[in-house]
Short mmCIF file of C-alpha atoms and ligand atoms in Angstrom, two decimals:
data_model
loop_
_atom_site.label_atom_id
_atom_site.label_comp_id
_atom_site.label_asym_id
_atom_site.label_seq_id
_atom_site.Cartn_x
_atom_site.Cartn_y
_atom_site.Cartn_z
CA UNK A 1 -28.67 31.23 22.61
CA UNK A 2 -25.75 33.58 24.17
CA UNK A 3 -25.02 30.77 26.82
CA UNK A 4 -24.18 28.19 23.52
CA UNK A 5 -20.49 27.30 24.07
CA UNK A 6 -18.46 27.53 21.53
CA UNK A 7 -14.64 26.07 19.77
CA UNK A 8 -11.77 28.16 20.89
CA UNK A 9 -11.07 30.23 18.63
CA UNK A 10 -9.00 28.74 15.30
CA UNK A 11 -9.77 24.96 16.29
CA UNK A 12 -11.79 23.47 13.96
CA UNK A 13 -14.28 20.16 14.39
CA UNK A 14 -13.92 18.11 11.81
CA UNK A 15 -16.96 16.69 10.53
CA UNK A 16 -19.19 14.10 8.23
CA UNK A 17 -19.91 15.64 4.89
CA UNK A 18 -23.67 15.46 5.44
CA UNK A 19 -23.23 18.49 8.23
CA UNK A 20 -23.09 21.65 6.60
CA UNK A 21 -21.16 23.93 7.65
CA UNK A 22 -20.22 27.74 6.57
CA UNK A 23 -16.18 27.19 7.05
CA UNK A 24 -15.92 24.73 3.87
CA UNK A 25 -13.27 22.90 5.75
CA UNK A 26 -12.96 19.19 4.26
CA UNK A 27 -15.00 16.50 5.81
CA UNK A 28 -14.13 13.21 8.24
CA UNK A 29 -14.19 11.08 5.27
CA UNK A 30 -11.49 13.26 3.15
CA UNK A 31 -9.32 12.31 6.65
CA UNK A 32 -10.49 8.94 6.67
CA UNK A 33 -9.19 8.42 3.37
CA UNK A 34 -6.00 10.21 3.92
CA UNK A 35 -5.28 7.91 6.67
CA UNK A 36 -6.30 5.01 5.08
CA UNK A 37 -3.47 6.25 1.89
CA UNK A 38 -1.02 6.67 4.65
CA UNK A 39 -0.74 3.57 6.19
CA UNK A 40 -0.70 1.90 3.04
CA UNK A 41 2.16 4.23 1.50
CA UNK A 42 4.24 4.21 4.67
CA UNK A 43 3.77 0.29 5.24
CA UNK A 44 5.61 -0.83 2.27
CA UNK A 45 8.48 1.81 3.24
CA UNK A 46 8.81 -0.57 6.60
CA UNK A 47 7.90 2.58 8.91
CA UNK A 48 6.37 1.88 12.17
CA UNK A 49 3.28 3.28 14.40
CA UNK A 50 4.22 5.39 17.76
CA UNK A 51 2.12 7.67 19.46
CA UNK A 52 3.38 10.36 22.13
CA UNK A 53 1.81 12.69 24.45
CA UNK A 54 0.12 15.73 23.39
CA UNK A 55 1.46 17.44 26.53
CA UNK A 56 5.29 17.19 27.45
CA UNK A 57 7.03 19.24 29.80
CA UNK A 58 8.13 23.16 28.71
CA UNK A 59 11.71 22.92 28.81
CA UNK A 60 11.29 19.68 26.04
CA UNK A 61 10.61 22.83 23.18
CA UNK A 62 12.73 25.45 24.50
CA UNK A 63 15.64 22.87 23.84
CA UNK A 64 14.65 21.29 21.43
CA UNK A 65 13.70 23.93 18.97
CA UNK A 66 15.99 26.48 19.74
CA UNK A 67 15.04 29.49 22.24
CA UNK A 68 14.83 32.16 19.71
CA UNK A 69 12.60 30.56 17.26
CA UNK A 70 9.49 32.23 16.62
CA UNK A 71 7.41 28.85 17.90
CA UNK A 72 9.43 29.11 20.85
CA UNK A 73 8.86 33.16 21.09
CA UNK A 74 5.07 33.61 20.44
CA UNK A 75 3.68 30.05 19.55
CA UNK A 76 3.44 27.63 22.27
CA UNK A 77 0.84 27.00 24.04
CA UNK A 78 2.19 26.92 27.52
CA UNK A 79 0.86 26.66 31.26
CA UNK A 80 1.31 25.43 35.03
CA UNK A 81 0.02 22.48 36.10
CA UNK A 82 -2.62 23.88 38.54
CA UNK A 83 -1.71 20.68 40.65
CA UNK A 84 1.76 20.75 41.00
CA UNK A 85 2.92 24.06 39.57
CA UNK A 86 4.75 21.84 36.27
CA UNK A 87 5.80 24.11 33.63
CA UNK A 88 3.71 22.05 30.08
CA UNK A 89 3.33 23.23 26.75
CA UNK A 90 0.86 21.25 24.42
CA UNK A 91 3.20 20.20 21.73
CA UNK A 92 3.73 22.71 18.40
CA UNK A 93 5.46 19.58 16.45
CA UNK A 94 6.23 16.55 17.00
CA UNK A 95 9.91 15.45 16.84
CA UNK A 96 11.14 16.92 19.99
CA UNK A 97 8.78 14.22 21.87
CA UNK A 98 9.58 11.81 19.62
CA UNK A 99 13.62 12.35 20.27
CA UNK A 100 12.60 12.33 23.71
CA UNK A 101 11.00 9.09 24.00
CA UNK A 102 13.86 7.57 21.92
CA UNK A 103 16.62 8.85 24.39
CA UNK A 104 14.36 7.88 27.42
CA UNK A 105 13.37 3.78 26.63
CA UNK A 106 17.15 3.90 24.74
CA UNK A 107 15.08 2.57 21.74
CA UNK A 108 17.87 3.14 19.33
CA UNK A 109 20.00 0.28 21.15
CA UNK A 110 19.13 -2.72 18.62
CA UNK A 111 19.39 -0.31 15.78
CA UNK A 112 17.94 2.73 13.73
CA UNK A 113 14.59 3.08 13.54
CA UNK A 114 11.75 4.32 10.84
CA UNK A 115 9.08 5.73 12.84
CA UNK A 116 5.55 7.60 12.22
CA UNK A 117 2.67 9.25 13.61
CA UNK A 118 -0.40 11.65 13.73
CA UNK A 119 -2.27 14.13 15.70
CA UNK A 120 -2.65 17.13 16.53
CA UNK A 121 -0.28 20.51 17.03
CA UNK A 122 -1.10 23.87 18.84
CA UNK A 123 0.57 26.87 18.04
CA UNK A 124 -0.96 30.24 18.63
CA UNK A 125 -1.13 31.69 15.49
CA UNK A 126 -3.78 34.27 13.89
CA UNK A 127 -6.35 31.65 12.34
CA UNK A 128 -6.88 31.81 8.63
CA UNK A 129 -7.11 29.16 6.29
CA UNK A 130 -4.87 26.95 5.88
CA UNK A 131 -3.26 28.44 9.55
CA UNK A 132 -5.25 26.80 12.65
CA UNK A 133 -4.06 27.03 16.56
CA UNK A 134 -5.07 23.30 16.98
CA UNK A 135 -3.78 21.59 13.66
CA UNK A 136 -2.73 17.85 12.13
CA UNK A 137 0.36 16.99 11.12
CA UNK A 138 1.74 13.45 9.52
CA UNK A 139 4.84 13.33 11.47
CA UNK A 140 7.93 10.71 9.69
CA UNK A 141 11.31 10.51 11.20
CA UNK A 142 14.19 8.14 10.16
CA UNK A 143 16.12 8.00 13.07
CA UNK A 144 19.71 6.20 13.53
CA UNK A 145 20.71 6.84 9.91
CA UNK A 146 23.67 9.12 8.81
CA UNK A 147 22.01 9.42 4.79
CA UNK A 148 22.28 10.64 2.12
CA UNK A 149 20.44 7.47 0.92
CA UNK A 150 17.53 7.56 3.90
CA UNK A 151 16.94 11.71 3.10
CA UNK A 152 15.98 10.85 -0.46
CA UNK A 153 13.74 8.04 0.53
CA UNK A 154 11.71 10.05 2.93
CA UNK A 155 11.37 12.51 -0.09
CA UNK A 156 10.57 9.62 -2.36
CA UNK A 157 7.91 8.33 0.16
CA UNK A 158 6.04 11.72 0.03
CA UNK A 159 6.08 11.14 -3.59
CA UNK A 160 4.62 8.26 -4.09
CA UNK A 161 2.01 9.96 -1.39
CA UNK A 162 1.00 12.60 -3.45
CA UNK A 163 0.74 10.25 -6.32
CA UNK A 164 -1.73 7.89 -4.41
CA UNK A 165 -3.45 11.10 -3.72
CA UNK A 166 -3.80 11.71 -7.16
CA UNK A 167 -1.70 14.96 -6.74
CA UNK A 168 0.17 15.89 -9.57
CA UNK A 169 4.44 16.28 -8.77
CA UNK A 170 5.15 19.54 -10.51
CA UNK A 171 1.89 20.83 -11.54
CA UNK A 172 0.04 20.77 -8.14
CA UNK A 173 3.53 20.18 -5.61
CA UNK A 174 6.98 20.76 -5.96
CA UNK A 175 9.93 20.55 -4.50
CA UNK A 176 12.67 22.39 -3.02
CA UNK A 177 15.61 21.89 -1.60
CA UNK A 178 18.38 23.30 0.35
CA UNK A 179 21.65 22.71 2.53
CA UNK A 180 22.25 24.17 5.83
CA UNK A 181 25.68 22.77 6.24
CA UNK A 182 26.82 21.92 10.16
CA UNK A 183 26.68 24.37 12.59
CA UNK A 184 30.67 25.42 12.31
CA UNK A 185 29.60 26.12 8.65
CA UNK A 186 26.73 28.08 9.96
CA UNK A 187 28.58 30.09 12.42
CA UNK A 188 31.14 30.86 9.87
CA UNK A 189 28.41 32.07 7.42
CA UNK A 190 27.14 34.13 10.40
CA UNK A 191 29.76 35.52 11.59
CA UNK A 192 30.74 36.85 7.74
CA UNK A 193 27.05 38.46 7.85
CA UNK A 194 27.58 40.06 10.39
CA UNK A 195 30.70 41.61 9.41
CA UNK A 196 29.32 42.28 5.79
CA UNK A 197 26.34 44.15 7.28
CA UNK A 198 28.63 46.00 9.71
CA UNK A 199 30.77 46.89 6.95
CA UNK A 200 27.36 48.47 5.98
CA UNK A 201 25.38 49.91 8.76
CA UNK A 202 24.83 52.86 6.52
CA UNK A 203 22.51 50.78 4.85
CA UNK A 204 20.49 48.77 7.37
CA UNK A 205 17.00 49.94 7.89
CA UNK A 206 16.32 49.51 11.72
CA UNK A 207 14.81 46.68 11.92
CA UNK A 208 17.65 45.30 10.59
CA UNK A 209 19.71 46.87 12.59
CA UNK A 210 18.23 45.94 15.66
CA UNK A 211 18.53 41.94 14.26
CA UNK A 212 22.52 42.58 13.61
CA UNK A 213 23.52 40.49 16.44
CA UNK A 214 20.56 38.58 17.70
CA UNK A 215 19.53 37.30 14.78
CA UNK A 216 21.19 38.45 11.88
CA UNK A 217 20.26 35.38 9.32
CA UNK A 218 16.86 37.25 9.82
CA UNK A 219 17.84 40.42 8.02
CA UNK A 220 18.29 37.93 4.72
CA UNK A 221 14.57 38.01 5.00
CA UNK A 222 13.90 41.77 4.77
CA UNK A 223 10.72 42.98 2.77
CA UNK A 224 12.35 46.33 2.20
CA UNK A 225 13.18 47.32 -1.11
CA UNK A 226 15.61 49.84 -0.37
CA UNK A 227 17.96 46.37 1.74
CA UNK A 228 17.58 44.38 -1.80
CA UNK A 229 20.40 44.82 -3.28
CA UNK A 230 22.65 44.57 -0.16
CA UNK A 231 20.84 41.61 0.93
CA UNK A 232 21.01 40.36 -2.41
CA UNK A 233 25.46 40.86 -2.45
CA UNK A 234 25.92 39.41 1.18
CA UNK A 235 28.02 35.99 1.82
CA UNK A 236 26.19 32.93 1.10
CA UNK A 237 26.22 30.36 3.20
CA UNK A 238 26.75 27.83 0.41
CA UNK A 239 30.10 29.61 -0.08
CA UNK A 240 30.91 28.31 3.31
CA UNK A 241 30.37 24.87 3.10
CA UNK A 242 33.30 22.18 3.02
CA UNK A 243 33.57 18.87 0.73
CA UNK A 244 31.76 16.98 3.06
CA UNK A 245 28.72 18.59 3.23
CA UNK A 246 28.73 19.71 -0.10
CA UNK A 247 28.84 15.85 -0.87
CA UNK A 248 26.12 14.40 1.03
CA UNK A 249 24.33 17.70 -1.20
CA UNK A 250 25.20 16.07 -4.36
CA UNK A 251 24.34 12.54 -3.40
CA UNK A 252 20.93 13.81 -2.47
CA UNK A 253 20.60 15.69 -5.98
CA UNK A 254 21.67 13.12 -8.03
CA UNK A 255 19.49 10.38 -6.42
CA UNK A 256 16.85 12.99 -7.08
CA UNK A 257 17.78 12.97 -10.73
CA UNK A 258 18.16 9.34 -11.01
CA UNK A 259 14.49 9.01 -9.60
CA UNK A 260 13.09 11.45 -12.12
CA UNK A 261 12.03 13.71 -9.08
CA UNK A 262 12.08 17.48 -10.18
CA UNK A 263 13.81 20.22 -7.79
CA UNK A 264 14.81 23.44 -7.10
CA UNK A 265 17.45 24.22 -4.81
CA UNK A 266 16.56 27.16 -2.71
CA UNK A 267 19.13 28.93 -0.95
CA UNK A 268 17.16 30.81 0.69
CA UNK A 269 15.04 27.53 2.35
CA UNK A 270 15.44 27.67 5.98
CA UNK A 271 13.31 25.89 8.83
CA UNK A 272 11.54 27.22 11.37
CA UNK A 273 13.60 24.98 14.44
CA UNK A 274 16.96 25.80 14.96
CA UNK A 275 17.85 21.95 14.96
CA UNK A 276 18.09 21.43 11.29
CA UNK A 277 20.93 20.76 10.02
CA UNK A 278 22.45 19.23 6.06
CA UNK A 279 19.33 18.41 4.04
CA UNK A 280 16.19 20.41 3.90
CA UNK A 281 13.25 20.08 2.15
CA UNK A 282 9.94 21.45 1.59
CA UNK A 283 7.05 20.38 -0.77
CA UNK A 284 4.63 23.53 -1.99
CA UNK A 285 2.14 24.60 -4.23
CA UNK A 286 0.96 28.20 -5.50
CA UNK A 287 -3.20 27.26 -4.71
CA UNK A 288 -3.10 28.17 -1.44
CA UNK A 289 -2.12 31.72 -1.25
CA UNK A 290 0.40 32.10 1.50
CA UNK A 291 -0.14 29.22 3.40
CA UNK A 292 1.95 27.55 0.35
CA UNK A 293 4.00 25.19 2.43
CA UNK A 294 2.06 21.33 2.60
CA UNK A 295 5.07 19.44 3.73
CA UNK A 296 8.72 20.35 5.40
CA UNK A 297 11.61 18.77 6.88
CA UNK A 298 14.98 18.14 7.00
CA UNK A 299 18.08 16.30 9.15
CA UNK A 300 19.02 17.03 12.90
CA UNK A 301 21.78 15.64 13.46
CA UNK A 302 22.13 17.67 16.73
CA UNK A 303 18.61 16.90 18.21
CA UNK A 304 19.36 13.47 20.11
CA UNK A 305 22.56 15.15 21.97
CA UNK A 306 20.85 18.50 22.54
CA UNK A 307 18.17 16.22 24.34
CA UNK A 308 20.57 14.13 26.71
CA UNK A 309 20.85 11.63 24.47
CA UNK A 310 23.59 9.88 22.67
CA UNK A 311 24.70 11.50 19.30
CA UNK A 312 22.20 10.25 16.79
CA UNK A 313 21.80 11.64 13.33
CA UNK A 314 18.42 11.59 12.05
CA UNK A 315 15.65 12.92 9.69
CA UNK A 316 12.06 13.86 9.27
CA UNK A 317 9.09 15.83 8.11
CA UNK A 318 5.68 16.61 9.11
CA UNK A 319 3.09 17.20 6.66
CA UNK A 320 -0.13 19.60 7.36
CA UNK A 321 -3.14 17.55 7.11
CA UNK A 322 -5.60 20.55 6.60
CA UNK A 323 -3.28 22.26 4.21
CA UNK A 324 -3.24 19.14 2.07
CA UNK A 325 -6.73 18.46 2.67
CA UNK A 326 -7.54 22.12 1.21
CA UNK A 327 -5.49 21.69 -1.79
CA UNK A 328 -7.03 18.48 -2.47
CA UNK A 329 -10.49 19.95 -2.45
CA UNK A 330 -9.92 22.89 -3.87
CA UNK A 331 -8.26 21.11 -7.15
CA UNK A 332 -11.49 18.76 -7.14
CA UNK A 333 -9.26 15.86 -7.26
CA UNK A 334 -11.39 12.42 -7.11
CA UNK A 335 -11.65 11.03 -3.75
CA UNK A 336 -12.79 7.70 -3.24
CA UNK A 337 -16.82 7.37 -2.72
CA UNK A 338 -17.63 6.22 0.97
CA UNK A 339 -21.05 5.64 0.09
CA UNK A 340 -22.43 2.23 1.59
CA UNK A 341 -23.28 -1.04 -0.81
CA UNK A 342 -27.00 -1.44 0.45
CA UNK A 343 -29.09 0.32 2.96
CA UNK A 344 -31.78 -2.32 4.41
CA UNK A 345 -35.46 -0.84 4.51
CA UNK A 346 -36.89 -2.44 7.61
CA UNK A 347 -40.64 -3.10 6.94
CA UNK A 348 -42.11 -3.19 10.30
CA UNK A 349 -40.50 -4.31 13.78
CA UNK A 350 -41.41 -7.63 13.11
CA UNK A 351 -39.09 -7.56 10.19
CA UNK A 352 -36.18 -6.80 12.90
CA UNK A 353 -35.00 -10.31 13.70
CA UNK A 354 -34.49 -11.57 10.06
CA UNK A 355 -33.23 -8.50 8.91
CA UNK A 356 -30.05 -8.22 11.10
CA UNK A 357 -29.44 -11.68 10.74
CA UNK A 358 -29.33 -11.35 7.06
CA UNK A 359 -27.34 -7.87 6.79
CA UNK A 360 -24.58 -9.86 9.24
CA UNK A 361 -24.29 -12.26 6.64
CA UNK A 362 -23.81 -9.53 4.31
CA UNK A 363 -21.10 -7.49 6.68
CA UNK A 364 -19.24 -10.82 7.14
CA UNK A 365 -18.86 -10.95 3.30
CA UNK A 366 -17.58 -7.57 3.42
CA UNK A 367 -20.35 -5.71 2.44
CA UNK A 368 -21.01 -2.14 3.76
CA UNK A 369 -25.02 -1.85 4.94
CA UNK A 370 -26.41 0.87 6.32
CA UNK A 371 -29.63 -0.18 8.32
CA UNK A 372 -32.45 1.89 8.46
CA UNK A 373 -32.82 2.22 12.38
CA UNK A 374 -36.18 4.60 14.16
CA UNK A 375 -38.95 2.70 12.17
CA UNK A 376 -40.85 5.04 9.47
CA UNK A 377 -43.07 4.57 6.44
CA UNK A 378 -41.23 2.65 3.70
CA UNK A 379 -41.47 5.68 1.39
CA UNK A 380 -39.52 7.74 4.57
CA UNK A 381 -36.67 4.64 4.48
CA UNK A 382 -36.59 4.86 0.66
CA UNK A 383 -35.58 8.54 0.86
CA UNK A 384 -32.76 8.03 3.62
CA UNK A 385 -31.82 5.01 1.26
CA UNK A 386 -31.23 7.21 -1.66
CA UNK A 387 -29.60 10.21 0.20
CA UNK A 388 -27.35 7.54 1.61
CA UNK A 389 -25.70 7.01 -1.72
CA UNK A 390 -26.37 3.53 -1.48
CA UNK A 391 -25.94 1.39 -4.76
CA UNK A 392 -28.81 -0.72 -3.52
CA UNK A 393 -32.14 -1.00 -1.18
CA UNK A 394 -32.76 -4.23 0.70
CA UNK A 395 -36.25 -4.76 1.02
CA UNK A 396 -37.25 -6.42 4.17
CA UNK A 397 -41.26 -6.44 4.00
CA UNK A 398 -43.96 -8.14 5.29
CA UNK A 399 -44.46 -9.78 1.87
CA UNK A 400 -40.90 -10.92 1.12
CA UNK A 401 -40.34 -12.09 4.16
CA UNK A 402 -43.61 -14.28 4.39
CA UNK A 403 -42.01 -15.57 1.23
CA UNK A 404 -38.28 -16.07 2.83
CA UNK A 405 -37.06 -13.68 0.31
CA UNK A 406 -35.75 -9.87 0.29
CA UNK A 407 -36.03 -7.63 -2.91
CA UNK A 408 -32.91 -6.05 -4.32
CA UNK A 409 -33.88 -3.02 -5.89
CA UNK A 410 -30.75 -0.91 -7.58
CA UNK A 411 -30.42 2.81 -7.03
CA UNK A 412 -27.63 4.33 -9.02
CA UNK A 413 -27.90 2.00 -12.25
CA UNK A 414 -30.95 2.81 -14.31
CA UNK A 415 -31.76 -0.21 -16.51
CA UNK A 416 -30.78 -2.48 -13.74
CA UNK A 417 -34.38 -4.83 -12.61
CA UNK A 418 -35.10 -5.25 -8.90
CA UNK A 419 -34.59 -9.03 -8.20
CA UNK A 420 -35.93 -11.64 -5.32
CA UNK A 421 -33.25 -13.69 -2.95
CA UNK A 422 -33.69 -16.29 -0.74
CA UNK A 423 -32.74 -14.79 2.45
CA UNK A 424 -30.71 -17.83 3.03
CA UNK A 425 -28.41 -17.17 -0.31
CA UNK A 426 -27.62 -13.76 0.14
CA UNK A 427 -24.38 -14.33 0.79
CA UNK A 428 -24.24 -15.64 -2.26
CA UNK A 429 -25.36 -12.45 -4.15
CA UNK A 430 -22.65 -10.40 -1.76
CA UNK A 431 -19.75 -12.65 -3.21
CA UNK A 432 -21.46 -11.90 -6.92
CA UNK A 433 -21.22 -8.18 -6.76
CA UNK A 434 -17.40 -8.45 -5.05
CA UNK A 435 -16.56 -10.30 -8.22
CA UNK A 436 -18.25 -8.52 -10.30
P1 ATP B 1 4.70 28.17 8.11
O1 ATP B 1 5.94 28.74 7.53
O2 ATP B 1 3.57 28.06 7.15
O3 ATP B 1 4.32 28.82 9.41
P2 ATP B 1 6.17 26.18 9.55
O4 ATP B 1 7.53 26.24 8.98
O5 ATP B 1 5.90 26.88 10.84
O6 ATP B 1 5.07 26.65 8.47
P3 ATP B 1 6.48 23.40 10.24
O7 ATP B 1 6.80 23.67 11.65
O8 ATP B 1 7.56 23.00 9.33
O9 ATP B 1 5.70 24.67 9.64
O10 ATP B 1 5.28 22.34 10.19
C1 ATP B 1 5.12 21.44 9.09
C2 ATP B 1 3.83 21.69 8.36
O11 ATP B 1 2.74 21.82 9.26
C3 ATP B 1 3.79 22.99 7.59
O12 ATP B 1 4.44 22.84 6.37
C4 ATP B 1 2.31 23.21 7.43
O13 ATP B 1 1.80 22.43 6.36
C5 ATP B 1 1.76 22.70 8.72
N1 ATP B 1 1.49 23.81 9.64
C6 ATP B 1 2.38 24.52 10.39
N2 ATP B 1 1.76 25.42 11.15
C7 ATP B 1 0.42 25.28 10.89
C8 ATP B 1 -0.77 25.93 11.37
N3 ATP B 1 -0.72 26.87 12.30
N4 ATP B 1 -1.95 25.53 10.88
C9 ATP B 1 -2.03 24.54 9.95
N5 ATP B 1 -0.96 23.90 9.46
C10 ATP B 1 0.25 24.25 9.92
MG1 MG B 2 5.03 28.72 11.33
#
């Protein structure tokens, strides 16, 4: 079997629950339904569908997101264009594409904009769970709109997502929340670190030395215990924010409040992108080890002008499908069943013709039927019926039929008596169960 291909390493099919499969990873219908809960949830917040490319040029992410980012540095997925020597990457996120399909159709001009999408990301990461080279995100940006009132909504939106989910807001997510200011703000903050730490070079271990200047936000990071209580005394960059950043902050916390939405501000919540900018936001939970982040986001004000376009602010987050798909398996929450109403047990091929016409009638009414297709022995079909799931057999045999009927025969409901229809009045019997 040594000439089987294979995935690339760390992307994952994603597949029917009947396939087993060693990985555990949640099954098609778990997305299905997902899907299904996002357009509804996003719908009544009046965002709209786009798609973009999965493959956009190189120099899109190394401006967008900021060349020293560590997506930027070790992530992407990037090559020539065997054909014309291009320089593509296949997208790590989504909002640079997004930002530049706005500036390039001008599709701000009659107004802001509440946009959404879906696919997939590549980053090359090491795969473990919950960290994938090809992964899904849920991808929401409010663009044209300065907040503080659109930043909250987003937040409020993921809310009312997790609660459709049947997630539970501070038991199985929570929130955090922080402000990175504007980027004068910023480089003040910086440029106080840097002096702090030089003020202390005695101290820095050399990694952190080596970060002083290229990086020295970086050092706040340090795992070393020795660096903890300088890192712990250095300037802060909420110490070097001014009134009006410090009151688009507030507004954001106390709509928070007044929504009964639980927080914690984290001043230590940064982004991964260097385009962030005021608000930022992540949603986490503790059940997935260090893969703890589901959900992320923030404002970028800067993005539209660092991308040739006009100054725009906006503000977004993408959510990790397979993280959230994890979490919701692993807590056991209750997903809806996908199971079919009725799978039709064809007698013999002569059965064919009458059959499909009545399980049409029955689709038409709404009805989900599963027809037995290949032929078999009736007791074969009854088997398939019942792995199915099916609350009900359809009976299409010779005997039935010869009397223009088809037997009902219940699966799931023990008690319940297998009844005749007229195959002409099963419609009729599809609009009783709808209502029942
Ligand atoms: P992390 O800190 O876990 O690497 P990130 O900050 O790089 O995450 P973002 O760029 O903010 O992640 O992407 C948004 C979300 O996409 C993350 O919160 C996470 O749920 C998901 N995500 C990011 N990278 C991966 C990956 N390699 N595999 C699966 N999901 C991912
Ligand atoms: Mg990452």
């Amino acid at each position: 079997m040594s000439n089987v291909l294979k995935a690339i390493k760390g992307m994952n099919d994603i597949l029917p629950g009947s396939v087993p499969r060693k990985d555990k990873l949640p099954d098609s219908a778990l997305w299905s339904w997902f899907e299904t809960t996002v357009r509804s949830v996003l719908g009544r917040y009046g965002y709209q569908y786009l798609l973009t490319p999965t493959v956009e040029p190189t120099a899109l992410f190394v401006r967008g997101l900021g060349e020293v980012t560590d997506i930027v540095e070790k992530e992407m997925y990037s090559f020539v264009d065997a054909m014309n020597g291009d320089q593509l990457t296949l997208r790590p996120e989504a909002t640079a594409g997004i930002v530049r399909a706005m500036v390039e159709h001008n599709a701000l001009y009659n107004g802001p904009l509440r946009l959404w999408t879906m696919g997939a990301m590549f980053r090359h990461e090491r795969p473990q769970k919950g960290r994938y080279r090809q992964f899904h995100q849920l991808d929401v940006e409010a663009l044209g709109f300065a907040g503080p009132d659109v930043d909250v909504e987003l937040i409020l939106m993921v809310r009312r997502l997790w609660q459709e989910l049947g997630l539970v807001v501070g038991q199985h997510v929570r929130l955090e929340l922080n402000s990175l200011g504007q980027p004068a703000e910023r480089l003040a903050h910086r440029n106080a670190l840097v002096a702090y730490f030089e003020a202390h070079a005695g101290q820095l271990d050399e990694d952190a030395r080596r970060r002083l200047h290229s990086n020295p936000l970086r050092i706040l990071d340090t795992k070393n215990p020795a660096m903890q209580a300088l890192v712990d005394a250095a300037p802060r960059l909420m110490d070097f924010l001014g009134p009006e950043t410090l009151a688009h902050f507030d507004a954001v916390k106390a709509a928070l409040d007044a929504a009964g939405l639980a927080y914690r501000v984290n001043t230590r919540l940064v982004r991964g992108m260097d385009y962030y900018n005021l608000t930022v936001f992540e949603w986490v939970t503790d059940q997935l080890g260090s893969q703890g982040t589901v959900c992320g986001g923030g404002r970028y004000d800067g993005l539209f002008e660092q991308l040739g376009g006009k100054p725009t602010p906006a503000v977004g987050f993408g959510l990790g499908i397979e993280r959230l798909l994890l979490l919701i398996q692993e807590l056991g929450l209750a997903v809806p069943d996908a199971a079919p109403d009725a799978y039709a047990v064809i007698g013999d091929a002569s059965a064919l013709p009458r059959a499909l016409v009545t399980i049409e009638a029955l689709r038409a009414q709404g009805l989900a039927v599963l027809m037995h297709a290949g032929g078999g022995s009736i007791k074969a079909q009854f088997k398939r019926a019942d792995a199915s799931g099916a609350r009900f057999a359809l009976v299409f045999g010779a005997d039935e039929l010869a009397q223009g009927m088809v037997a009902i025969k219940p699966l799931r409901e023990a008690g319940l008596a297998q009844t005749l229809r007229p195959l002409a009045e099963v419609a009729a019997w599809a609009r009783e169960l709808r209502n029942a």
